[in-house]
Amino acid sequence: MVGSQASMSPKRSACWVALAPLLCSCALALQGGMLFPRESPSREVKALDGLWRFRADFSENRLQGFEQQWYRQPLREVRAPRGVPESGPTLDMPVPSSFNDITQEARLRNFIGWVWYEREAILPQRWTQDMDMRVVLRINSAHYYAVVWVNGIHVVEHEGGHLPFEADISKLVQSGPLTTCRVTIAINNTLTPHTLPPGSIIYKADTSMYPKGYFVQDINFDFFNYAGLHRSVVLYTTPTTYIDDITVTTNVEQDIGLVDYWISVKGNEHFQLEVRLLDEDGKVVAQETGDQGQLRVPGANLWWPYLMHDHPAYLYSLEARMTTAGPVSDFYTLPVGIRTVAVTESKFLINGKPFYFHGVNKHEDSDIRGKGFDWPLLMKDFNLLYWLGANSFRTSHYPYSEEVLQLCDRYGIVVIDECPGVGIVLPQSLGNESLRHHLEVMEELVRRDKNHPAVVMWSVANEPSSALKPAGYYFKRQLVGIGSLSTMTLITHTKTLDPTRPVTFVTNTKYDADLGAPYVDVICVNSYFSWYHDYGHLEVIQPQLKSQFENWYKTHKKPVIQSEYGAEAIAGFHEDPPLMFSEEYQKALLENYHSVFDQKRKEYMVGELIWNFADFMTNQTPMRVIGNKKGIFTRQRHPKNVAFILRERYWRIANETRHHHSVPRTQCLGTRPFTF
Ligand code: GCB
């Protein structure tokens, strides 16, 4: 890669500087909610999916787009001033999708720096004329740093590639006789030691070996750094007085389901709120008024995980109706699952019953689309999870799209919701600057996902260098200096944001060296015996795995999840006796793990999550053959032999642990009315 730097625009650095005091004080309360844009009698949604104009800024400093203000006029009309070379024509780029694998250009696949997306949106007339209407632009995922303009006016910036952000653009679109608006989004995929995930730009200054200005993006995580608009960009409307956020927590007292709710309304202090809870037949089972309260549901149908109950994933609908003295009213409907989560010294409990995670780790990853959201892929994956008898997954190693979590709620797939804290290995990535950003990301994640019954635990990181001295402070749980938010570190902060769910991070540090483990609720351990060490020696797995479990449990007296284990197999490679990379080796490795799991799950082991659900793309390295091949399915979702082993196992475990409860109804999944 040639270029003097991949750095952000001057504007971008200015933005980070401006954020510093705010983040320093850790007064992180985000402004406003982030309710998923849903249609209702008072709200319209318009997705801007499809082809966008796209231009990567290949200029040496990557700043030509800012210097020439590409946002000021339609991208296709940009004419470089005399003497300055054109940065190239625009391409048609699909949204949602990563841009990397769409063209045949190697330099675009590996591009580091700013890329520009642009499209026009046609606005219904009432959106531009009705002054009682808000028009909001929402970007569901732009990886990694994004700057957004509407009709050439800067409206919002956002750091972080996996969580949504919004701008109220009502004033812009209601200020003249407009029927269209032009949305321009500049996105920079550069990762630094303080981004999440972190990375470093390495400049190769030796001109005898590299072209002038050569640099590469170094990363410490094992998946390709796909970039672009990975999820939908939408425009949606609300009334000017509107339901801004809803928080729901649930509990159960005997057979009474308790739904506590808090609703925040913006735009006017004078409003009335009516809240109704409807069952799956549309019958009102509880109602309340006011912006907070408790809905009581006698004989409640609880939300149970898949395979734990005859009618898993029961969802109620919470309908909030806000009215004002004037003509304005707003309606929002939120799916609600009533369930409890608790952790004891050796158990993970859902609705008071022991829950065993038999599931997978996933990635948002597929051919051509990269990390782009895709409904057919998503449905295929859920069908495979059901086929497999998997009841859970971890969103390794970043928050997945909201549609994924909505399907988990609806299908009863339990989720460990992980933030993008992966590859935190350099000491500077455990410093205050990184911590501040990490706290903010957790705040954005909890704000987005707090109401999903499927989400039962937060994971604040994957395999950080938790033996390094600063890790103790970074992950800490206690409040140092009462009353001062600024002293809350990662786990405390997350627990304060959401006191209803356990918090963990996933470790590969030794049990007696891990400085973060004392603060987690559940120990999640990754290990690759007979793969990354003792290669080829399957016979070491059982003794090593036994000591792993015994040491962790003895030290911490907390339930343990095997959060990753696995082996690479290239589909169709066969060897007997088993050799590494053959399907037989993958199978034998798993069987050795399983025999230890079967002993330990009688004690304090509460889950096993295979690495990985499917093969996925990584950076090119001598360790990877066109990506990581530890999938039990190929990247195209074809089963390897081991998928059948796991399927047999998961169904057996499910049948052993299945609970029968008194709710007699049965209903086919997929037949209920389903609104996004
Ligand atoms: C790990 C990481 C995961 C990798 C996996 C592997 O421990 O958490 O991101 O892909 O190992 O296959 O090396």
XYZ file of C-alpha atoms and ligand atoms in Angstrom:
689
model
C 0.000 0.000 0.000
C 1.460 3.344 -1.033
C 0.668 6.629 0.638
C 2.250 8.942 3.138
C -0.384 8.204 5.752
C -3.668 6.545 6.238
C -4.546 9.039 8.908
C -7.929 10.623 9.405
C -8.805 14.048 8.085
C -7.843 17.141 10.073
C -11.517 17.297 10.952
C -11.363 13.843 12.374
C -8.433 14.515 14.668
C -10.165 17.706 15.737
C -13.203 15.662 16.594
C -11.192 13.314 18.757
C -9.558 16.212 20.513
C -12.982 17.732 21.118
C -14.240 14.470 22.585
C -11.363 14.157 24.996
C -12.673 16.346 27.851
C -16.062 14.696 27.638
C -14.604 11.250 27.748
C -12.105 12.195 30.430
C -14.889 13.086 32.786
C -16.479 9.825 31.784
C -19.794 11.625 31.723
C -20.661 9.165 29.090
C -24.430 9.378 29.206
C -25.304 9.236 25.544
C -27.706 11.777 24.220
C -30.942 10.022 23.452
C -32.013 6.487 22.720
C -31.405 4.254 19.732
C -34.721 2.488 19.226
C -34.736 0.275 16.156
C -36.567 2.166 13.378
C -39.950 0.448 13.116
C -42.958 1.476 11.126
C -46.039 2.398 13.141
C -49.106 4.566 12.553
C -46.898 7.569 13.451
C -43.585 6.469 11.884
C -42.370 5.733 8.381
C -39.125 4.048 7.388
C -37.315 4.306 4.067
C -34.272 2.104 3.515
C -31.565 3.518 1.275
C -30.296 0.062 0.293
C -29.132 -0.437 -3.272
C -26.369 1.029 -5.378
C -24.463 4.036 -4.070
C -21.815 6.025 -5.903
C -18.444 5.145 -4.449
C -14.942 6.504 -4.694
C -11.861 5.429 -2.755
C -9.445 8.278 -2.147
C -6.238 6.809 -3.555
C -4.364 10.128 -3.218
C -1.055 9.843 -1.435
C -2.258 11.407 1.819
C -5.796 10.046 1.379
C -7.125 13.542 2.008
C -7.958 14.685 -1.504
C -11.652 14.199 -0.839
C -11.531 16.607 2.098
C -9.216 19.034 0.321
C -11.541 19.146 -2.694
C -14.659 18.977 -0.522
C -16.203 16.082 -2.379
C -19.315 16.427 -0.227
C -20.181 19.830 -1.700
C -21.469 18.605 -5.023
C -22.506 15.235 -6.395
C -19.492 12.945 -6.467
C -19.751 12.239 -10.157
C -19.415 15.931 -10.961
C -16.261 16.523 -8.967
C -13.633 18.007 -11.231
C -10.183 18.273 -9.788
C -8.602 21.744 -9.996
C -6.048 22.101 -12.768
C -2.819 20.298 -12.045
C -4.318 18.017 -9.384
C -4.813 14.512 -10.710
C -8.331 13.075 -10.683
C -8.708 10.459 -7.984
C -10.560 8.230 -10.381
C -14.083 7.625 -11.513
C -16.873 6.553 -9.211
C -18.054 2.969 -8.997
C -21.474 1.542 -8.298
C -21.240 0.044 -4.828
C -23.937 -2.105 -3.211
C -25.168 -1.179 0.254
C -25.194 -3.092 2.520
C -21.864 -4.727 1.710
C -18.175 -4.464 2.372
C -16.492 -2.789 -0.573
C -13.420 -5.024 -0.507
C -14.531 -8.050 -2.543
C -16.875 -6.346 -5.011
C -14.383 -5.428 -7.722
C -11.389 -7.095 -9.350
C -9.003 -4.426 -8.038
C -6.449 -5.714 -5.527
C -5.696 -2.156 -4.416
C -9.340 -1.666 -3.436
C -9.517 -4.992 -1.635
C -6.600 -3.965 0.551
C -7.372 -0.241 0.666
C -6.591 1.720 3.835
C -7.920 5.239 4.258
C -11.004 7.211 3.255
C -13.672 5.925 0.919
C -16.663 8.008 -0.127
C -20.258 6.839 -0.569
C -23.053 8.957 -1.934
C -26.652 8.667 -3.056
C -29.778 10.718 -3.490
C -32.940 9.890 -1.613
C -36.327 10.936 -2.861
C -38.410 12.277 -0.021
C -42.187 11.983 0.186
C -43.668 15.485 0.060
C -45.198 15.291 3.521
C -41.751 14.627 4.999
C -40.520 17.972 3.741
C -43.679 19.958 4.421
C -45.074 18.669 7.681
C -43.361 20.706 10.373
C -44.704 18.329 13.030
C -42.535 15.572 11.615
C -38.910 14.710 12.386
C -36.796 13.164 9.659
C -33.878 11.117 10.956
C -30.957 9.629 9.053
C -29.657 6.449 10.637
C -26.516 4.586 9.646
C -26.619 1.087 11.098
C -22.939 0.312 10.591
C -20.092 2.190 8.911
C -16.728 0.621 9.498
C -14.741 2.294 11.054
C -14.888 6.109 11.354
C -17.592 7.971 9.465
C -18.342 11.589 8.560
C -21.786 12.316 7.130
C -23.135 15.238 5.091
C -26.642 15.879 3.813
C -26.832 18.212 0.828
C -23.233 19.170 1.543
C -23.915 20.080 5.201
C -22.035 18.154 7.862
C -24.572 16.357 10.084
C -22.776 13.755 12.195
C -19.528 11.865 12.821
C -19.131 8.511 14.488
C -16.339 6.299 15.669
C -16.788 2.521 15.671
C -17.838 0.136 12.961
C -20.565 -1.989 14.535
C -23.112 0.230 16.204
C -25.711 2.588 14.779
C -25.693 6.373 14.850
C -28.168 8.995 13.736
C -28.678 12.612 12.760
C -31.918 14.576 12.924
C -32.006 16.140 9.466
C -35.494 17.683 9.680
C -34.267 21.267 9.459
C -32.182 20.479 6.410
C -34.895 18.779 4.437
C -37.678 21.088 5.559
C -35.932 24.350 4.740
C -36.878 24.631 1.087
C -38.841 23.125 -1.741
C -36.740 19.954 -1.778
C -37.862 16.623 -3.070
C -34.514 14.870 -2.783
C -31.592 14.941 -0.437
C -28.025 13.907 -1.155
C -26.367 11.770 1.500
C -22.557 11.634 1.464
C -20.655 9.368 3.837
C -16.863 9.316 4.089
C -15.538 6.251 5.891
C -12.029 5.553 7.147
C -11.090 1.957 8.000
C -7.768 2.834 9.681
C -7.282 1.129 13.046
C -4.991 2.617 15.691
C -3.928 1.356 19.145
C -6.928 3.240 20.578
C -9.673 2.121 18.227
C -11.848 -0.946 18.919
C -10.633 -3.257 17.610
C -7.137 -1.793 17.849
C -4.515 -1.911 15.129
C -1.376 -0.047 14.091
C -0.248 1.546 10.880
C 3.299 0.421 10.191
C 5.332 2.666 7.917
C 8.003 0.878 5.921
C 10.592 3.565 5.462
C 13.402 1.483 3.926
C 13.167 2.558 0.287
C 15.557 -0.203 -0.744
C 12.786 -2.643 0.165
C 9.526 -0.748 -0.197
C 8.107 1.954 -2.464
C 8.222 5.510 -1.048
C 5.528 6.156 1.547
C 4.675 2.479 1.924
C 2.592 1.450 4.925
C 0.495 -1.482 6.062
C -2.291 -1.928 8.562
C -1.177 -4.270 11.330
C -3.901 -6.021 13.367
C -3.938 -8.467 16.247
C -7.177 -10.200 15.449
C -7.916 -13.069 13.134
C -10.507 -11.831 10.668
C -10.332 -9.639 7.622
C -10.827 -5.938 8.333
C -13.725 -5.571 5.918
C -15.007 -2.021 5.558
C -17.834 0.020 4.131
C -21.537 0.433 4.832
C -22.153 -3.016 6.273
C -25.779 -2.542 7.223
C -28.710 -0.534 5.943
C -28.784 3.231 5.915
C -32.332 4.355 6.618
C -34.408 7.496 6.796
C -37.263 7.399 9.253
C -39.783 9.798 10.667
C -41.257 10.466 14.081
C -43.535 13.217 15.311
C -41.705 16.212 16.816
C -42.765 15.035 20.265
C -41.688 11.438 20.216
C -40.843 8.300 22.133
C -37.074 8.497 22.270
C -36.200 5.396 24.266
C -37.754 2.470 26.089
C -35.992 0.340 28.665
C -37.590 -2.876 29.816
C -36.437 -5.291 32.494
C -38.322 -8.410 33.488
C -38.702 -10.591 36.532
C -40.867 -13.439 37.716
C -42.629 -13.799 41.072
C -44.232 -17.212 41.367
C -46.184 -17.326 38.101
C -46.505 -13.552 37.747
C -44.351 -12.008 35.054
C -43.167 -8.508 35.954
C -42.259 -6.084 33.208
C -40.732 -2.852 34.469
C -40.531 -0.129 31.869
C -39.057 3.344 31.535
C -39.942 5.504 28.549
C -38.257 8.730 27.605
C -40.156 11.234 25.521
C -38.505 14.158 23.787
C -39.769 17.327 22.195
C -42.328 18.412 24.797
C -42.694 18.061 28.537
C -46.465 17.709 28.382
C -47.590 14.328 27.167
C -49.551 11.286 28.218
C -48.317 7.738 27.874
C -50.397 4.612 27.676
C -48.599 1.306 27.759
C -50.200 -2.032 26.927
C -48.734 -5.502 26.900
C -50.249 -7.880 24.347
C -49.783 -11.631 24.184
C -49.096 -13.540 20.977
C -52.817 -13.693 20.233
C -53.051 -9.925 20.432
C -54.910 -9.978 23.747
C -54.087 -7.179 26.196
C -52.696 -8.831 29.317
C -51.602 -5.743 31.262
C -51.703 -1.996 30.925
C -50.369 1.083 32.643
C -50.055 4.809 32.164
C -47.085 7.104 32.683
C -43.474 7.087 31.635
C -42.476 4.386 34.067
C -44.265 1.560 35.720
C -44.691 -2.124 36.169
C -46.842 -4.419 34.070
C -47.935 -7.557 35.930
C -48.806 -10.652 33.944
C -50.373 -13.462 35.966
C -49.709 -16.896 34.438
C -47.030 -15.383 32.214
C -45.574 -17.350 29.330
C -41.852 -17.112 29.907
C -39.217 -16.632 27.220
C -37.347 -19.950 27.099
C -34.338 -20.844 24.972
C -34.698 -23.158 21.970
C -34.827 -26.846 23.020
C -35.410 -25.981 26.656
C -39.167 -25.810 26.368
C -42.011 -26.912 24.100
C -42.834 -23.339 23.268
C -39.559 -21.452 23.318
C -39.087 -17.747 22.684
C -42.501 -16.496 23.755
C -42.706 -12.819 22.919
C -45.189 -10.265 24.163
C -45.607 -6.901 22.455
C -45.267 -3.748 24.479
C -47.243 -1.008 22.769
C -46.396 2.508 23.864
C -48.781 5.274 22.831
C -47.797 8.863 23.512
C -50.273 11.705 23.069
C -50.054 15.444 23.634
C -52.730 18.091 24.073
C -52.308 18.904 20.379
C -52.650 16.649 17.360
C -49.344 14.847 17.897
C -49.180 11.218 18.910
C -46.482 8.598 18.623
C -46.674 4.801 18.689
C -43.887 2.315 19.169
C -44.127 -1.454 19.621
C -41.358 -3.384 21.317
C -41.159 -7.207 21.492
C -40.695 -8.282 25.120
C -39.635 -11.658 26.451
C -40.205 -12.270 30.150
C -37.279 -14.152 31.606
C -34.687 -14.023 34.337
C -30.948 -14.647 34.255
C -28.797 -15.510 37.253
C -25.377 -16.983 37.967
C -24.408 -19.115 40.960
C -21.020 -20.554 41.899
C -21.481 -23.368 39.400
C -24.577 -22.715 37.309
C -25.958 -20.339 34.717
C -29.701 -20.032 35.329
C -32.419 -18.940 32.922
C -35.827 -18.683 34.608
C -34.267 -20.380 37.595
C -33.286 -23.524 35.636
C -29.713 -24.526 34.781
C -28.879 -23.511 31.237
C -26.037 -25.185 29.308
C -24.721 -23.271 26.295
C -24.327 -25.783 23.444
C -23.595 -23.479 20.603
C -21.183 -21.745 18.301
C -19.064 -18.706 17.752
C -19.883 -16.875 14.563
C -18.649 -14.105 12.338
C -20.517 -11.743 10.087
C -18.747 -13.014 6.999
C -19.546 -14.417 3.576
C -18.346 -14.563 -0.004
C -18.499 -11.294 -1.948
C -20.492 -9.410 0.716
C -17.726 -9.584 3.321
C -19.460 -8.267 6.421
C -22.455 -6.922 4.515
C -25.863 -7.792 5.945
C -27.759 -10.315 3.839
C -31.197 -11.818 4.606
C -30.709 -15.114 2.700
C -27.432 -15.737 4.513
C -28.996 -14.894 7.849
C -31.925 -17.250 7.364
C -29.601 -20.003 6.175
C -27.533 -19.566 9.336
C -30.582 -19.755 11.579
C -31.811 -22.856 9.795
C -28.386 -24.397 10.308
C -28.409 -23.481 14.004
C -31.782 -25.173 14.389
C -30.590 -28.217 12.416
C -27.492 -28.421 14.590
C -29.452 -28.245 17.828
C -27.447 -25.177 18.856
C -29.120 -23.074 21.533
C -26.661 -20.178 21.674
C -23.838 -18.189 20.124
C -21.372 -15.485 20.984
C -21.233 -12.441 18.729
C -17.516 -12.980 18.280
C -15.902 -10.447 18.072
C -18.182 -7.421 17.683
C -21.885 -6.530 17.878
C -23.916 -8.119 15.085
C -26.766 -6.462 13.247
C -29.984 -5.803 15.135
C -31.876 -8.104 12.771
C -29.719 -10.991 14.032
C -30.703 -10.278 17.626
C -34.355 -9.934 16.660
C -34.202 -13.409 15.128
C -32.522 -14.746 18.269
C -35.390 -13.325 20.353
C -37.869 -14.940 18.020
C -36.134 -18.313 17.714
C -34.871 -18.659 21.283
C -31.174 -18.561 20.458
C -29.300 -17.302 23.521
C -26.619 -14.665 22.897
C -23.414 -13.629 24.602
C -23.194 -10.113 23.217
C -19.575 -9.156 22.612
C -18.210 -5.693 21.953
C -15.372 -5.127 19.425
C -12.737 -5.411 22.174
C -10.655 -7.922 20.260
C -6.897 -7.724 19.761
C -6.220 -5.618 22.874
C -2.673 -6.819 23.208
C -0.435 -3.748 23.189
C 0.118 -2.008 26.538
C -1.024 1.298 25.018
C -4.355 -0.333 24.164
C -4.907 -0.799 27.901
C -4.331 2.881 28.694
C -6.805 5.622 29.540
C -7.464 6.738 25.990
C -8.488 3.238 24.953
C -10.452 2.690 28.135
C -12.475 5.858 27.587
C -13.488 4.720 24.144
C -14.194 1.197 25.368
C -16.552 2.530 28.062
C -18.379 4.537 25.458
C -18.711 1.553 23.128
C -20.205 -0.499 25.960
C -22.646 2.317 26.548
C -23.665 2.294 22.874
C -23.937 -1.491 22.889
C -26.098 -1.693 26.006
C -28.257 1.167 24.746
C -28.889 -0.728 21.502
C -29.302 -4.286 22.802
C -30.647 -3.919 26.368
C -34.206 -5.004 25.528
C -33.395 -8.296 23.792
C -34.420 -11.272 25.935
C -31.974 -13.417 23.921
C -29.009 -11.400 25.212
C -28.085 -13.006 28.533
C -24.522 -11.795 29.084
C -22.182 -9.014 27.931
C -18.654 -9.839 26.855
C -16.446 -6.774 27.084
C -13.452 -8.277 25.247
C -11.871 -11.290 23.591
C -8.394 -12.474 24.594
C -6.974 -9.185 25.839
C -3.477 -9.209 27.341
C -5.046 -9.658 30.737
C -1.790 -10.609 32.414
C -0.341 -7.134 31.765
C -0.327 -4.891 34.812
C -2.781 -2.248 33.522
C -5.370 -4.960 32.808
C -6.329 -5.150 36.482
C -7.444 -1.534 36.492
C -8.857 -1.647 32.972
C -11.277 -4.497 33.703
C -11.906 -3.728 37.336
C -15.270 -4.007 38.937
C -15.112 -1.928 42.096
C -15.844 1.752 42.298
C -12.758 3.635 43.384
C -13.719 7.024 44.766
C -17.392 6.911 45.592
C -19.665 9.114 43.531
C -17.193 9.640 40.768
C -18.132 8.015 37.517
C -14.683 8.694 36.196
C -13.249 5.908 38.297
C -15.489 3.204 36.937
C -13.652 0.836 34.763
C -14.885 -1.613 32.233
C -16.793 -4.253 34.154
C -18.167 -1.891 36.803
C -19.288 0.473 34.117
C -21.071 -2.263 32.180
C -22.766 -3.537 35.327
C -23.909 -0.026 36.137
C -25.341 0.356 32.657
C -27.164 -2.957 33.021
C -27.464 -4.464 36.483
C -29.646 -7.290 35.149
C -27.079 -9.240 33.129
C -23.802 -10.946 34.023
C -20.609 -9.577 32.493
C -17.590 -11.462 31.252
C -14.632 -11.243 28.950
C -13.137 -14.144 27.084
C -9.658 -15.101 28.145
C -6.729 -17.148 26.916
C -4.448 -16.012 29.719
C -3.240 -18.537 32.310
C -5.632 -18.950 35.231
C -3.078 -17.717 37.792
C -1.921 -14.706 35.774
C -5.209 -13.224 34.625
C -5.754 -9.844 36.281
C -9.236 -9.329 34.866
C -10.779 -12.697 35.739
C -11.534 -11.784 39.385
C -14.097 -9.273 38.126
C -16.142 -11.411 35.731
C -19.297 -13.357 36.618
C -18.577 -16.339 34.390
C -15.136 -17.586 33.334
C -14.977 -17.911 29.542
C -11.810 -19.707 28.407
C -10.449 -20.303 24.914
C -7.967 -23.107 24.340
C -6.449 -24.788 21.317
C -4.682 -27.871 22.710
C -3.052 -29.960 20.033
C -3.475 -27.134 17.556
C -1.415 -24.048 18.401
C 0.893 -26.102 20.608
C 1.624 -29.835 20.758
C 0.611 -29.828 17.120
C -0.609 -33.172 15.941
C -0.578 -34.694 19.470
C -4.213 -35.417 20.102
C -3.280 -37.480 23.168
C -2.398 -34.355 25.187
C -5.852 -32.845 24.929
C -7.590 -34.659 27.755
C -5.000 -34.124 30.513
C -4.439 -30.504 29.472
C -8.134 -29.725 29.281
C -8.829 -31.334 32.657
C -6.189 -29.207 34.345
C -7.512 -26.118 32.588
C -10.986 -26.607 34.063
C -9.801 -27.648 37.498
C -7.384 -24.743 37.822
C -9.884 -22.116 36.744
C -12.610 -23.444 38.988
C -10.354 -23.891 42.024
C -9.059 -20.349 41.659
C -12.295 -18.480 41.006
C -15.249 -20.656 42.052
C -17.305 -19.454 39.124
C -19.057 -21.327 36.331
C -16.820 -21.967 33.329
C -17.638 -21.853 29.620
C -15.321 -23.301 26.987
C -15.794 -20.247 24.832
C -13.580 -21.453 21.934
C -11.967 -24.708 20.859
C -11.519 -26.225 17.437
C -9.233 -27.233 14.613
C -8.847 -26.273 10.987
C -10.091 -28.678 8.336
C -10.079 -27.985 4.656
C -13.350 -29.472 3.416
C -12.581 -32.600 1.425
C -9.094 -33.220 2.904
C -9.021 -36.741 4.362
C -6.283 -38.589 6.257
C -6.275 -41.669 8.428
C -4.554 -41.731 10.881
C -5.725 -38.148 11.242
C -3.377 -35.354 10.170
C -3.796 -31.666 10.845
C -6.091 -29.856 8.387
C -7.938 -33.074 7.501
C -11.600 -33.531 8.415
C -10.581 -36.592 10.464
C -8.218 -34.535 12.628
C -10.911 -31.946 13.282
C -13.272 -34.754 14.310
C -10.753 -36.514 16.564
C -9.805 -33.254 18.253
C -13.420 -32.460 19.011
C -14.106 -35.947 20.374
C -11.202 -35.620 22.785
C -12.553 -32.309 24.025
C -16.064 -33.720 24.327
C -15.071 -36.570 26.602
C -13.696 -34.044 29.126
C -16.689 -31.733 28.666
C -18.978 -34.632 29.541
C -17.265 -34.967 32.922
C -17.046 -31.280 33.681
C -20.566 -30.335 32.657
C -21.766 -32.434 35.594
C -19.868 -30.061 37.845
C -19.392 -26.372 37.033
C -18.940 -26.222 33.265
C -21.929 -24.346 31.816
C -21.207 -24.215 28.121
C -19.268 -25.156 25.027
C -19.056 -22.938 21.968
C -17.225 -24.370 18.976
C -14.791 -22.213 17.030
C -16.242 -21.651 14.475
C -19.685 -21.946 12.932
C -18.284 -21.380 9.414
C -14.951 -20.785 7.672
C -14.213 -17.073 7.400
C -11.861 -14.641 5.700
C -8.701 -13.430 7.415
C -5.642 -11.436 6.465
C -3.195 -13.292 4.267
C -0.621 -15.058 6.444
C 1.368 -18.288 6.170
C -0.979 -19.724 8.852
C -4.167 -19.287 6.842
C -5.300 -20.933 3.610
C -7.646 -18.332 2.102
C -9.035 -17.648 5.534
C -9.578 -19.516 8.760
C -10.851 -23.036 8.158
C -12.017 -23.940 11.671
C -15.641 -23.804 10.511
C -17.880 -26.809 11.002
C -19.487 -25.452 7.829
C -17.572 -24.048 4.904
C -17.874 -20.361 4.122
C -20.666 -21.367 1.713
C -22.389 -23.175 4.611
C -21.752 -26.729 3.407
C -21.324 -29.153 6.338
C -17.949 -30.741 7.066
C -18.054 -34.180 8.706
C -17.692 -32.652 12.103
C -21.009 -30.817 11.749
C -22.747 -34.193 12.027
C -20.740 -35.098 15.152
C -21.726 -31.863 16.782
C -25.322 -32.214 15.682
C -25.604 -35.629 17.295
C -24.005 -34.267 20.461
C -26.117 -31.113 20.761
C -29.396 -32.959 20.278
C -28.323 -35.542 22.853
C -27.462 -32.834 25.377
C -30.719 -31.030 24.633
C -32.728 -34.193 25.198
C -30.919 -34.875 28.468
C -31.474 -31.405 29.836
C -34.876 -30.611 28.338
C -37.351 -29.232 30.850
C -41.066 -29.687 30.547
C -43.148 -26.902 31.901
C -46.761 -26.230 32.404
C -47.303 -24.053 29.360
C -49.094 -26.511 27.096
C -49.400 -24.469 23.908
C -47.443 -25.375 20.850
C -46.998 -23.140 17.888
C -44.779 -23.385 14.837
C -41.981 -20.891 14.801
C -42.160 -18.689 11.808
C -45.949 -18.475 11.733
C -46.278 -15.592 14.125
C -46.696 -12.107 12.705
C -43.185 -10.755 12.565
C -42.440 -7.079 12.332
C -39.025 -5.489 12.102
C -8.738 -17.377 18.938
C -9.453 -16.129 18.611
C -10.200 -16.189 17.286
C -9.330 -16.907 16.261
C -9.070 -18.316 16.742
C -8.148 -19.085 15.785
O -8.384 -17.616 20.063
O -10.319 -15.692 19.632
O -10.503 -14.895 16.879
O -9.883 -16.904 14.993
O -8.430 -18.259 17.984
O -8.648 -19.811 14.948
O -6.948 -18.880 15.855
